[in-house]
Coordinates of C-alpha atoms and ligand atoms in Angstrom, one line a residue:
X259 CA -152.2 -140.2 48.9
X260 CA -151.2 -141.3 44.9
X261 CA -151.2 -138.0 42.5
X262 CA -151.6 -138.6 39.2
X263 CA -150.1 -135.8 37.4
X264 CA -149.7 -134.7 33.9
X265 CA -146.3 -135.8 32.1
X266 CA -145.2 -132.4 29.8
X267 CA -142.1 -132.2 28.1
X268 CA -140.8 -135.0 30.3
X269 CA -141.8 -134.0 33.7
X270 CA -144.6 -134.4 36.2
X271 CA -146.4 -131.7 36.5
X272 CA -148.9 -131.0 39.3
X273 CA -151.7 -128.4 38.8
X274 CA -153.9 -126.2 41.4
X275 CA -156.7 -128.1 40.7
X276 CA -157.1 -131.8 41.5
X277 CA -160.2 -134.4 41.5
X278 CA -160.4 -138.0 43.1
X279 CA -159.6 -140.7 41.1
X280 CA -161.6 -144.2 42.8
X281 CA -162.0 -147.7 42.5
X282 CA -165.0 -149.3 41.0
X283 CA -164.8 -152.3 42.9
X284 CA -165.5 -150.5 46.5
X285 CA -165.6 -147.0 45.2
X286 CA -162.5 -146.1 47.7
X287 CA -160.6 -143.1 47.2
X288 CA -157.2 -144.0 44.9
X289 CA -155.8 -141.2 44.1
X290 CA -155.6 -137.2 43.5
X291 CA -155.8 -136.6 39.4
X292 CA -154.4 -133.2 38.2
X293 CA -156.3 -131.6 36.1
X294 CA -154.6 -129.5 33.2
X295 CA -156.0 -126.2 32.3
X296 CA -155.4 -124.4 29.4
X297 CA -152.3 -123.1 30.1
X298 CA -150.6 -127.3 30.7
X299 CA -152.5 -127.9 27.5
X300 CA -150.5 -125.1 25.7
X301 CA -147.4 -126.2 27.5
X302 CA -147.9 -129.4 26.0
X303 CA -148.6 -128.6 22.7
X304 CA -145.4 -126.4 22.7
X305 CA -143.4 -129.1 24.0
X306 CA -144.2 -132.2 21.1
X307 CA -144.4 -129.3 18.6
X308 CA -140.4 -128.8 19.7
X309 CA -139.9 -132.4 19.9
X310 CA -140.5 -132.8 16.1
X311 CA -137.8 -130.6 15.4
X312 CA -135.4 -132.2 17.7
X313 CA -133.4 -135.0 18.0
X314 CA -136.5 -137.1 17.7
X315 CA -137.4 -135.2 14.3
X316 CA -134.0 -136.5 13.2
X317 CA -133.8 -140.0 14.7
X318 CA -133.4 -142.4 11.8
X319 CA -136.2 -145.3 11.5
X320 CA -134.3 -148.2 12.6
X321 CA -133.1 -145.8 15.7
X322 CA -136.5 -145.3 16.4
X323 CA -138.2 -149.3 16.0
X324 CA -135.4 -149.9 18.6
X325 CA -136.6 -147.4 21.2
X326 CA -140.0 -148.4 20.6
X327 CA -139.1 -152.1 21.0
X328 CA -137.4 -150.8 24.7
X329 CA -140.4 -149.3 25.5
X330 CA -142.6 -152.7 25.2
X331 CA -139.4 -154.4 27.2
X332 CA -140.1 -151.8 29.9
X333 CA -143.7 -152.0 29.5
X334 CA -143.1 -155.9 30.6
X335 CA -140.5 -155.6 32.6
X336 CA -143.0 -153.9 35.0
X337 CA -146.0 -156.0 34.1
X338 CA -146.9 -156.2 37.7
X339 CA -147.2 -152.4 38.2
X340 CA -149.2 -151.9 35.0
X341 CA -151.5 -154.7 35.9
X342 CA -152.0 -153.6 39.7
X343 CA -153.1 -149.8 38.3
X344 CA -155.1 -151.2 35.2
X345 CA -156.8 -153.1 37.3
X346 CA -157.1 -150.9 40.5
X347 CA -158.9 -148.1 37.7
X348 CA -161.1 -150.2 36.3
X349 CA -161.9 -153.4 38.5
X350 CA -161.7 -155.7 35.5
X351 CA -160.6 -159.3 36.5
X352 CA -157.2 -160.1 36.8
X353 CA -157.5 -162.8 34.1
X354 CA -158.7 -160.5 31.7
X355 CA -156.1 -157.5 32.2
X356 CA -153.2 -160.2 32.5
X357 CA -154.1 -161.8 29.3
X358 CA -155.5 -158.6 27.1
X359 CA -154.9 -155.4 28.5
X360 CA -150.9 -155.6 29.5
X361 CA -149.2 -157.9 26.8
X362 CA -151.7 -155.7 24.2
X363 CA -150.4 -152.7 25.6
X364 CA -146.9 -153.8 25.7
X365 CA -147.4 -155.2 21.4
X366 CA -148.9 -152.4 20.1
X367 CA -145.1 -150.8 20.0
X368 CA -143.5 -153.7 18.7
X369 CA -146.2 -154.4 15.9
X370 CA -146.1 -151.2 14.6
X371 CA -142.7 -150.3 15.1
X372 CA -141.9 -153.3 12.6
X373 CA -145.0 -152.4 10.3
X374 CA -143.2 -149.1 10.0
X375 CA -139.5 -150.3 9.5
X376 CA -140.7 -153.1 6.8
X377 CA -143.6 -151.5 5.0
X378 CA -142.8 -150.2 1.6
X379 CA -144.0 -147.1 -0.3
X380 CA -145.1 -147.4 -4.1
X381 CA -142.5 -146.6 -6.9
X382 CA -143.1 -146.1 -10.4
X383 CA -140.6 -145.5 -13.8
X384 CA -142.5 -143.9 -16.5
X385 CA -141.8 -142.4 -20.1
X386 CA -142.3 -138.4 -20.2
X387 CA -143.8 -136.2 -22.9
X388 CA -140.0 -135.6 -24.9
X389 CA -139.2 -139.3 -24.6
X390 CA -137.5 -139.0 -21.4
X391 CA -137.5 -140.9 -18.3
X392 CA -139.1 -140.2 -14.9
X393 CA -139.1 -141.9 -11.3
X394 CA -141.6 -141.6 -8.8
X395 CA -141.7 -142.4 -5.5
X396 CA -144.1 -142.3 -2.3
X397 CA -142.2 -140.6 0.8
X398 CA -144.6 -141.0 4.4
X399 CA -143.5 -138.2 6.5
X400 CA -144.9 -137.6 10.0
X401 CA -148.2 -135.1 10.0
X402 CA -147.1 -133.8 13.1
X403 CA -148.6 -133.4 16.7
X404 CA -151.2 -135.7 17.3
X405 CA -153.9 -135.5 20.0
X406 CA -155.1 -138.9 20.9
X407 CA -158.6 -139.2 23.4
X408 CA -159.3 -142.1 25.1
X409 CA -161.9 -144.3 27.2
X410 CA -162.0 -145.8 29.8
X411 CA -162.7 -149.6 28.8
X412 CA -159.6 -150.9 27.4
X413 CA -157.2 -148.1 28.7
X414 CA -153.7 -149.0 28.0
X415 CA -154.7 -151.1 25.2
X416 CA -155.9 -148.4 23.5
X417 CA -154.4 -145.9 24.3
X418 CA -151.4 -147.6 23.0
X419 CA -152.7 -148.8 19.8
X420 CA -152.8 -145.2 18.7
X421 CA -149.9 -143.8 20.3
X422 CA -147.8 -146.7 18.9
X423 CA -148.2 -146.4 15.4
X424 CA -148.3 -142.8 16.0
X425 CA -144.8 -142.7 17.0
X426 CA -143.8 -145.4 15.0
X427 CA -144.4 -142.7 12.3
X428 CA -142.2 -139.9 13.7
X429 CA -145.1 -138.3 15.5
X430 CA -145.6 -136.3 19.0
X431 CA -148.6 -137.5 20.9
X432 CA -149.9 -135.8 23.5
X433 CA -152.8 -138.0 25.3
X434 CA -156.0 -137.0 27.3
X435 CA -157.0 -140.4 29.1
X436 CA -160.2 -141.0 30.4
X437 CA -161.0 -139.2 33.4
X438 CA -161.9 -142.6 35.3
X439 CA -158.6 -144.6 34.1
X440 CA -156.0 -141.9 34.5
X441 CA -153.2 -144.4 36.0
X442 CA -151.7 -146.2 32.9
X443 CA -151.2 -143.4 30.8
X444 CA -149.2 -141.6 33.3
X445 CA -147.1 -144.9 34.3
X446 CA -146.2 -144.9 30.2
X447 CA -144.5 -141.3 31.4
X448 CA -142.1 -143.0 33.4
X449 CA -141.2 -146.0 30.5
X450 CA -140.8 -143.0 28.2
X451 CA -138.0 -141.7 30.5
X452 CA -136.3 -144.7 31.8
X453 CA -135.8 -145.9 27.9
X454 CA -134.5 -142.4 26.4
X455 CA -137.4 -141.7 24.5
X456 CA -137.1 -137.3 24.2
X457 CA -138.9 -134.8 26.4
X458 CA -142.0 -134.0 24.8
X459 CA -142.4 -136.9 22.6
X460 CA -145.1 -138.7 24.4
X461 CA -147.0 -136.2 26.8
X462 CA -150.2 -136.7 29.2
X463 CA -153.0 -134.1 29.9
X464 CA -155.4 -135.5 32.7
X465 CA -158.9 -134.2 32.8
X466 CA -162.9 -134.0 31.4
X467 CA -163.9 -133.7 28.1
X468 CA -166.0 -129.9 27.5
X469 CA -164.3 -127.1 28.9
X470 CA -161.4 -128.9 30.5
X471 CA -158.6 -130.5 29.0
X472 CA -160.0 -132.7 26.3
X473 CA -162.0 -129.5 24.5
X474 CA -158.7 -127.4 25.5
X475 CA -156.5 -130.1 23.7
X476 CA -158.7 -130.9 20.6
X477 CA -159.7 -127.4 20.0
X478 CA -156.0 -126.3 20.0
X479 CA -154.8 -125.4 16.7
X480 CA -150.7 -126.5 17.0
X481 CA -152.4 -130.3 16.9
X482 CA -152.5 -131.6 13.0
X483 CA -154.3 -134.3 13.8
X484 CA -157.0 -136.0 16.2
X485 CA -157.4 -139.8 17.0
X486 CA -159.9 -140.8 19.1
X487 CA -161.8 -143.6 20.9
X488 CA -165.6 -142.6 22.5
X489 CA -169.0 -142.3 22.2
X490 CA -170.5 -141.3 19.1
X491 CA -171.9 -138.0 20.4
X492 CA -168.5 -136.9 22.0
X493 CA -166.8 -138.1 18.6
X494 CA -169.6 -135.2 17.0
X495 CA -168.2 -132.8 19.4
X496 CA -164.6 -133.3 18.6
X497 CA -165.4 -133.1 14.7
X498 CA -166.7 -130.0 15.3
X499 CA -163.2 -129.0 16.7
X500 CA -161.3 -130.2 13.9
X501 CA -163.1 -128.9 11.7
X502 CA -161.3 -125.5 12.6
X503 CA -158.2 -125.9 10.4
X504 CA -159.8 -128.9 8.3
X505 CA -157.4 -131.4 10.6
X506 CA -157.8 -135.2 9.5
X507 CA -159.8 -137.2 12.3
X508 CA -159.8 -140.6 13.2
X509 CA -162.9 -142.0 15.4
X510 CA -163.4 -145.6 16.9
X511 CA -166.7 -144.9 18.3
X512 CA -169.9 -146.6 19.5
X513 CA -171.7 -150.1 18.8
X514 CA -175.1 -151.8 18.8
X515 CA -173.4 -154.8 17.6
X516 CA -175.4 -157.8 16.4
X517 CA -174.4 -161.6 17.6
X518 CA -176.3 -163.7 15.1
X519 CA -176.4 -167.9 15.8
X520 CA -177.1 -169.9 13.3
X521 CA -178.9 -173.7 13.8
X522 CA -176.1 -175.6 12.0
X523 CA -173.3 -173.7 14.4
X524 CA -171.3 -175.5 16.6
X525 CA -173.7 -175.0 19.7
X526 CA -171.2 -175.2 22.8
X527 CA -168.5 -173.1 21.2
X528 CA -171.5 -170.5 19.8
X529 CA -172.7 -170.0 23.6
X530 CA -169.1 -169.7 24.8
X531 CA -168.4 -166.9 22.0
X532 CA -171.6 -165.6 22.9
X533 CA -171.1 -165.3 26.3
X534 CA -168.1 -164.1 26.3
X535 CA -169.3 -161.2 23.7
X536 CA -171.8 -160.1 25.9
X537 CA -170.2 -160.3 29.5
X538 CA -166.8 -159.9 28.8
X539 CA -165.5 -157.0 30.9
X540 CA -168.8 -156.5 32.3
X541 CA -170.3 -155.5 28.7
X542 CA -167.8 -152.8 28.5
X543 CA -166.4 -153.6 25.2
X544 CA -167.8 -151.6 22.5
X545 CA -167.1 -154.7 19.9
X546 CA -169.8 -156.3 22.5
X547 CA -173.0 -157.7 21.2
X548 CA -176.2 -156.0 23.1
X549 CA -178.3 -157.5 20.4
X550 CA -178.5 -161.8 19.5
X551 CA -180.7 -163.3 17.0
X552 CA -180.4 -166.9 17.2
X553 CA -182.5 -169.4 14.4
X554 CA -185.5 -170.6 16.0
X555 CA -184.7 -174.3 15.7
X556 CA -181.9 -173.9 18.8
X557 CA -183.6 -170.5 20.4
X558 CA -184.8 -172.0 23.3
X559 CA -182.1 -174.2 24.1
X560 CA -179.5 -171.3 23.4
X561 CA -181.5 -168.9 25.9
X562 CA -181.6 -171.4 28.3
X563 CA -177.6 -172.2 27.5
X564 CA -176.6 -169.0 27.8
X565 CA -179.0 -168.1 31.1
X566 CA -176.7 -170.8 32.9
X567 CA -173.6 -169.8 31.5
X568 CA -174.3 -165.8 32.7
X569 CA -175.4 -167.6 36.1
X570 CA -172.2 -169.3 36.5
X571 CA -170.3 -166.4 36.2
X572 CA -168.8 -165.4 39.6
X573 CA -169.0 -161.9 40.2
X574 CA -166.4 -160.2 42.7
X575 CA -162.9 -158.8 42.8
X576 CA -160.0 -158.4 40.3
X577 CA -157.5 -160.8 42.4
X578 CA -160.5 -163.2 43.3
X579 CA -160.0 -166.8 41.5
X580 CA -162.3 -167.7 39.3
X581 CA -163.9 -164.4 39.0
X582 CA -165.4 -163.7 35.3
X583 CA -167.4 -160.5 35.8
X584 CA -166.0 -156.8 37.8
X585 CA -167.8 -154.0 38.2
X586 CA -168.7 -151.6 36.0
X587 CA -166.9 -148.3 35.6
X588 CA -168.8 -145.9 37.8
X589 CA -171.3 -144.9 40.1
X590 CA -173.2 -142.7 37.4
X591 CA -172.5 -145.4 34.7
X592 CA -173.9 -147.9 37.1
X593 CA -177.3 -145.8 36.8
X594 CA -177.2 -146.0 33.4
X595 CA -177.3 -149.5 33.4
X596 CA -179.5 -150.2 36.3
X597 CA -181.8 -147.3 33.9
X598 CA -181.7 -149.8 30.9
X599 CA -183.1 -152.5 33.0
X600 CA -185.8 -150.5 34.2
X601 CA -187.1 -149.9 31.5
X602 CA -186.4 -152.9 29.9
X603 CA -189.0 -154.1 32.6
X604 CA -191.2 -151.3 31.6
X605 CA -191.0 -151.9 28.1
X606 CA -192.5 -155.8 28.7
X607 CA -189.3 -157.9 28.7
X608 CA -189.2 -161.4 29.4
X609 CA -186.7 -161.3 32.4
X610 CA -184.3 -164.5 31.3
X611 CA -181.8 -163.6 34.1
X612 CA -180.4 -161.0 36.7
X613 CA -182.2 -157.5 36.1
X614 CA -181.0 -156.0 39.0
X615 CA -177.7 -155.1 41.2
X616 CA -176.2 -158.2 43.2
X617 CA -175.7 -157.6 46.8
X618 CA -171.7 -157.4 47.6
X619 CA -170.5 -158.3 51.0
X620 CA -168.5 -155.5 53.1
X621 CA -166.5 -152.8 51.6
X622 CA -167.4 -154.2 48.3
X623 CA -170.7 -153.3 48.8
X624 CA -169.8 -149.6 47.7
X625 CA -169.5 -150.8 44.8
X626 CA -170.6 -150.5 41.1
X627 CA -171.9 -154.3 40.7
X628 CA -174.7 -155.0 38.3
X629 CA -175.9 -158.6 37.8
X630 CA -175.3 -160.3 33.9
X631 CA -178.9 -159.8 32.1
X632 CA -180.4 -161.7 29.0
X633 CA -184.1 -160.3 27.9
X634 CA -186.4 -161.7 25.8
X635 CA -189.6 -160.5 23.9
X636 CA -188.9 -157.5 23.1
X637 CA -189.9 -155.7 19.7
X638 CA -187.6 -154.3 17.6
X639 CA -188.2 -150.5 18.8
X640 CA -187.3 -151.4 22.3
X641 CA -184.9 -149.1 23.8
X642 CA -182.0 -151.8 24.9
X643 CA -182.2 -153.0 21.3
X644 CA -181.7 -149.4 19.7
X645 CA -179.4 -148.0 22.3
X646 CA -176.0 -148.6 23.4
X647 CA -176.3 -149.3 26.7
X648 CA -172.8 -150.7 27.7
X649 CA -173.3 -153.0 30.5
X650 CA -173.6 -156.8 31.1
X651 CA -176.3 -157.6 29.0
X652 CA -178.2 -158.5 25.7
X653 CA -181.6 -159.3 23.9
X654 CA -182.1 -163.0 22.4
X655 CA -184.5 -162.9 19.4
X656 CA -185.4 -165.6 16.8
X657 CA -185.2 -165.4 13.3
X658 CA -186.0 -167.9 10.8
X659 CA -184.0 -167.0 7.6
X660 CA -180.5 -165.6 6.3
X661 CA -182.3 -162.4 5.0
X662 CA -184.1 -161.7 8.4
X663 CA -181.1 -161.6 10.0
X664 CA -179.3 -159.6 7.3
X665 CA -182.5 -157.2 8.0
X666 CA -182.1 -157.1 12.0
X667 CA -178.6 -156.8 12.2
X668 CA -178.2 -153.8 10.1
X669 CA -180.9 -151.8 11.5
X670 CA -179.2 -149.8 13.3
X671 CA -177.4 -146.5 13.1
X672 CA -174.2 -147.8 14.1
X673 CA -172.1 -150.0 12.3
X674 CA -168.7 -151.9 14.4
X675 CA -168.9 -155.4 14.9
X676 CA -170.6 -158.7 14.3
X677 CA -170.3 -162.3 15.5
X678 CA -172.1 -165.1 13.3
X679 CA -171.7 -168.5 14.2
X680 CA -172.7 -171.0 11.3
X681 CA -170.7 -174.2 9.9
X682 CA -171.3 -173.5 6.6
X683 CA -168.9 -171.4 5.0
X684 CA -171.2 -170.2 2.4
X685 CA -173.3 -168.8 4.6
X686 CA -170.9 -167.2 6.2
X687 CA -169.2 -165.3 3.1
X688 CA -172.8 -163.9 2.7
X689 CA -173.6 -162.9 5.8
X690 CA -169.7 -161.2 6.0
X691 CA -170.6 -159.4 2.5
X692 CA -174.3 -157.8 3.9
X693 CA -173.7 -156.8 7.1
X694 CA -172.6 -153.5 7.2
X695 CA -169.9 -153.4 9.6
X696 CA -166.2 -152.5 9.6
X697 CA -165.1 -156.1 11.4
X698 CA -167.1 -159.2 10.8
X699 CA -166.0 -162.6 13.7
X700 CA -166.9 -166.1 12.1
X701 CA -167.2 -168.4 14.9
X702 CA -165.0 -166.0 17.1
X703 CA -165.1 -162.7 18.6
X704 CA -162.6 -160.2 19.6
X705 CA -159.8 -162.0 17.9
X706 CA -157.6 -159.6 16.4
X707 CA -154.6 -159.4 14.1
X708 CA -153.1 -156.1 14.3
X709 CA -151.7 -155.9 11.0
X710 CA -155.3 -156.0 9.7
X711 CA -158.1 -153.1 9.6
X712 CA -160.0 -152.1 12.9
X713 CA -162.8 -149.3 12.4
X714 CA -166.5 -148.9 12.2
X715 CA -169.1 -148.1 9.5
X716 CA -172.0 -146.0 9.8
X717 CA -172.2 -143.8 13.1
X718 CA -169.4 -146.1 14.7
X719 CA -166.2 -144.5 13.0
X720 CA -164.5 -142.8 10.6
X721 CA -161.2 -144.6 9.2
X722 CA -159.5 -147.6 9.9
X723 CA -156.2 -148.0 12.2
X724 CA -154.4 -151.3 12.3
X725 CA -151.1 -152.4 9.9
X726 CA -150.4 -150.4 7.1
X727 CA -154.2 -148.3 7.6
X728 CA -152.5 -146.9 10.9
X729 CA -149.5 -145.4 8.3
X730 CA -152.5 -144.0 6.3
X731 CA -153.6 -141.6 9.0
X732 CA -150.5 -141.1 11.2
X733 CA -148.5 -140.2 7.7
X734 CA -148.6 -137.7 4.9
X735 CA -148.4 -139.6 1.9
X736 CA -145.9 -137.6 0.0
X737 CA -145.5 -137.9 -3.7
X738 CA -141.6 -136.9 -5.3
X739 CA -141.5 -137.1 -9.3
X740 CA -138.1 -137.3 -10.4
X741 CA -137.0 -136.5 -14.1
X742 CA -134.0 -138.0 -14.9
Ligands
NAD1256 P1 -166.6 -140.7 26.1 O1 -166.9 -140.3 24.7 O2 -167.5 -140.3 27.1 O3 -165.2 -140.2 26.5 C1 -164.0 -140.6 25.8 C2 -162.9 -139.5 26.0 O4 -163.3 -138.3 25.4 C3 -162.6 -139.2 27.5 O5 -161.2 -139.1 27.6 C4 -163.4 -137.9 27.7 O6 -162.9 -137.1 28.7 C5 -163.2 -137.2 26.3 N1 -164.2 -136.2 26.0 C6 -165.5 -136.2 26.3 N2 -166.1 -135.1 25.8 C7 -165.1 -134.4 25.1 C8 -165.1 -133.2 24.3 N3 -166.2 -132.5 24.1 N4 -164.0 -132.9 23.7 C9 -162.9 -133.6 23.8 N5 -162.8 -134.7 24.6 C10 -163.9 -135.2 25.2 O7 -166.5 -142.3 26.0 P2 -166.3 -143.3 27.2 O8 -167.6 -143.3 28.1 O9 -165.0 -143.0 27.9 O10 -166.1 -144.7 26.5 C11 -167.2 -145.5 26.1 C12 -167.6 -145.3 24.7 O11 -166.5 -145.6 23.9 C13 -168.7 -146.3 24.2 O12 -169.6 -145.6 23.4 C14 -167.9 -147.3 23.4 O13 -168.6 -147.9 22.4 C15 -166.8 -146.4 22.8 N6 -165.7 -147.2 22.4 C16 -165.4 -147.5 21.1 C17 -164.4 -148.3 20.7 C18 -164.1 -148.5 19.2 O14 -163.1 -149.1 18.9 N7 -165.0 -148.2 18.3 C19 -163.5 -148.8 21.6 C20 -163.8 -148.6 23.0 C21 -164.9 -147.8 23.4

């Protein structure tokens, strides 16, 4: 049976203590996970705290950018093995991994890599008290041993986005995947080694979140900093770590994003973005939009557009053609979901389409399959329109006016993403100025640039990685004053 084991100082290490790693698609048994204790947490700490100090510490920048660059070749050079355990984790179709997860996961080295090599720091001459002259410049030096938490939605993806520009920087990461997705992160291990990257640069501790390895690694006080990816309440939890020894976080967290159509938008390419914002990766994307208000000239003909759009999707199987929509993550998030459409029902939705679990044939019928789900009717209070539920699904409401839907789409605690569709551009510079959110789509979604600014507002995040923002938080800005 596969072991997935940690990856400390440049080794696999197995543990005593083990727990089954299986596939949301049938809910088989894929591997053995290791779980590190305290004592592989320590040993992993100790080990990227030496790294700074060694060769890596002294590797010059352009040295650096070029193992960094090896390490996206390796990352594609085995494409195929990446893809096979992105996809056995997480049962996301093969489509979607091929196209996002891997060549993401493989870019996020190069990008910042060259971010890092080209990016300047700020220089300025100035005249000093006694007439003289003075020179100062910025200097970004590494802040040190980074802990960097992950989900399990996007895994590699981002995982990598943090632990690129991270080491871009001159940093030592040690990462705690998600306990459902452990396979990726501990296939990086072996690209770390087969390019040269230093023991103890990049490190892996598998396990859960309180008392297990994620509380053991974000509590430790040889990490400087913390970078994480979650749910709003674990990001609370970790805050209250960091807090020992004031260490700078940075949070991606969750969303109750708002999709918000507007009459005069292009309507077929506003119910493609729309159903691709709610569905994609069976609603598992936390830039996903539970919540869409659509102007009441085109709502009916949008809900019934987007009702045959979710119908058409073909649920089933990673490798299956054609398939648009996997499982979800896991038994117990399955529940969640299949709770949220309970009560839904209970709360007096309009059922638009699916509300239920589909039936699967054979071995697939193990596993976590919920059907695509549009409601309508609902008032504002309802709990799918408060909470994130993170499944396959949305809410369609009208609205009639631009300040309505300013109203409904920040009334909410969190604050990620939006999607507005609308041909007129003045519209949409308003509607991108009021809505409080860190990333605003105009007739798009999830179409990113990764030199710009990725973060939340509100209860969705803390910072902004992405470009030169990642520099912000993976360096110390360091000022040197020269008198000449
Ligand atoms: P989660 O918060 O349950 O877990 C994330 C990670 O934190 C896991 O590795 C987990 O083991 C660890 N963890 C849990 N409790 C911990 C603790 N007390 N101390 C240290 N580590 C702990 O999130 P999830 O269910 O894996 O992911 C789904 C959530 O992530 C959703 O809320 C989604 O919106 C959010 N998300 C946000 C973004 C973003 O960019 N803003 C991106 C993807 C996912």
């Amino acid at each position: 049976m596969q072991q997935f084991l940690n990856f400390i100082n440049g080794e696999f290490v197995a543990t005593g203590k083990t727990f089954e790693n299986r596939a949301p698609v049938d809910n088989r048994v894929l591997g053995l996970v290791h779980e590190a204790g305290q004592r592989e947490v320590d040993a992993a700490v100790a080990a990227a705290r030496a790294a700074l100090k060694g060769p890596w510490g002294r590797m010059s920048v352009v040295k650096r950018v070029e193992l960094l660059h090896a390490v996206a070749d390796e990352i594609n050079r085995r494409f195929d093995d990446f893809l096979a355990a992105e996809i056995a984790d997480t049962g996301k179709p093969l489509s979607l991994a091929s196209h996002i997860d891997i060549p993401r996961g493989a870019a996020n080295f190069k990008v910042f890599a060259d971010i890092v090599k080209n990016v300047p720091t700020e220089s300025f001459e100035m005249t000093t008290p006694d007439g003289g002259t003075a020179v100062s410049y910025g200097l970004r030096t590494p802040v040190g041993v980074v802990a960097v938490v992950c989900p399990w939605n996007l895994p590699l993806l981002l995982m990598t986005w943090k632990v690129g520009p991270a080491l871009a920087c001159g940093n030592t990461v040690i990462v705690k995947p998600s306990e459902e997705t452990p396979a990726t992160a501990t296939l990086l291990g072996e690209v770390m080694k087969a390019v040269g990257v230093p023991d103890g640069v990049y490190n892996v501790v598998h396990g859960f979140g309180p008392g297990s390895a994620g509380e053991f690694l974000t509590k430790h006080p040889g990490v400087n900093a913390i970078t994480f990816t979650g749910e709003t309440r674990t990001g609370e939890a970790i805050m209250a770590a960091a807090a020992k020894g004031v260490r700078p976080v940075s949070f991606e967290l969750g969303g109750k994003n708002a999709g918000i159509v507007f009459a005069d938008a292009d309507f077929d390419k506003a119910v493609a973005g729309i159903t691709r914002s709610a569905f994609e990766n069976c609603g598992q994307v936390c830039l996903g939009t539970e919540r869409v208000y659509v102007q009441r000239p085109i709502f009916d003909r949008f809900v019934a557009a987007l009702k045959d759009k979710a119908e058409a999707l073909q649920i089933g199987p990673s490798e299956q053609p054609g398939v648009g929509l996997g499982p979800l993550i896991s038994a117990e998030h399955k529940q969640k979901v299949l709770g949220y459409y309970a009560k839904a029902k209970a709360e007096g939705a309009t059922i638009v389409t699916g509300g239920g679990a589909p039936q699967m044939p054979g071995a697939l019928a193990e596993g976590h399959w919920v059907q695509p789900t549009i409601w309508t009717g609902l008032p504002e209070s309802a709990s799918v329109i408060r909470e994130e539920i993170f499944g396959p699904c949305c809410h369609i409401a009208p609205f009639d006016t631009e300040d309505e839907a300013i109203a409904l789409a920040n009334a909410t605690d969190y604050g990620l993403a939006t999607t507005v569709w609308t041909q007129n551009l003045g519209t949409a510079h308003r509607m991108a100025s009021a809505i409080e959110v860190g990333l605003c789509w105009i007739n798009s979604w999830f179409l990113r640039d990764l030199r710009t600014a990725f973060g939340g507002a509100k209860a969705s995040g803390i910072g902004r990685e992405g470009g030169v923002h990642s520099l912000e938080f993976y360096t110390e800005l360091r000022n040197v004053m020269i008198k000449l």
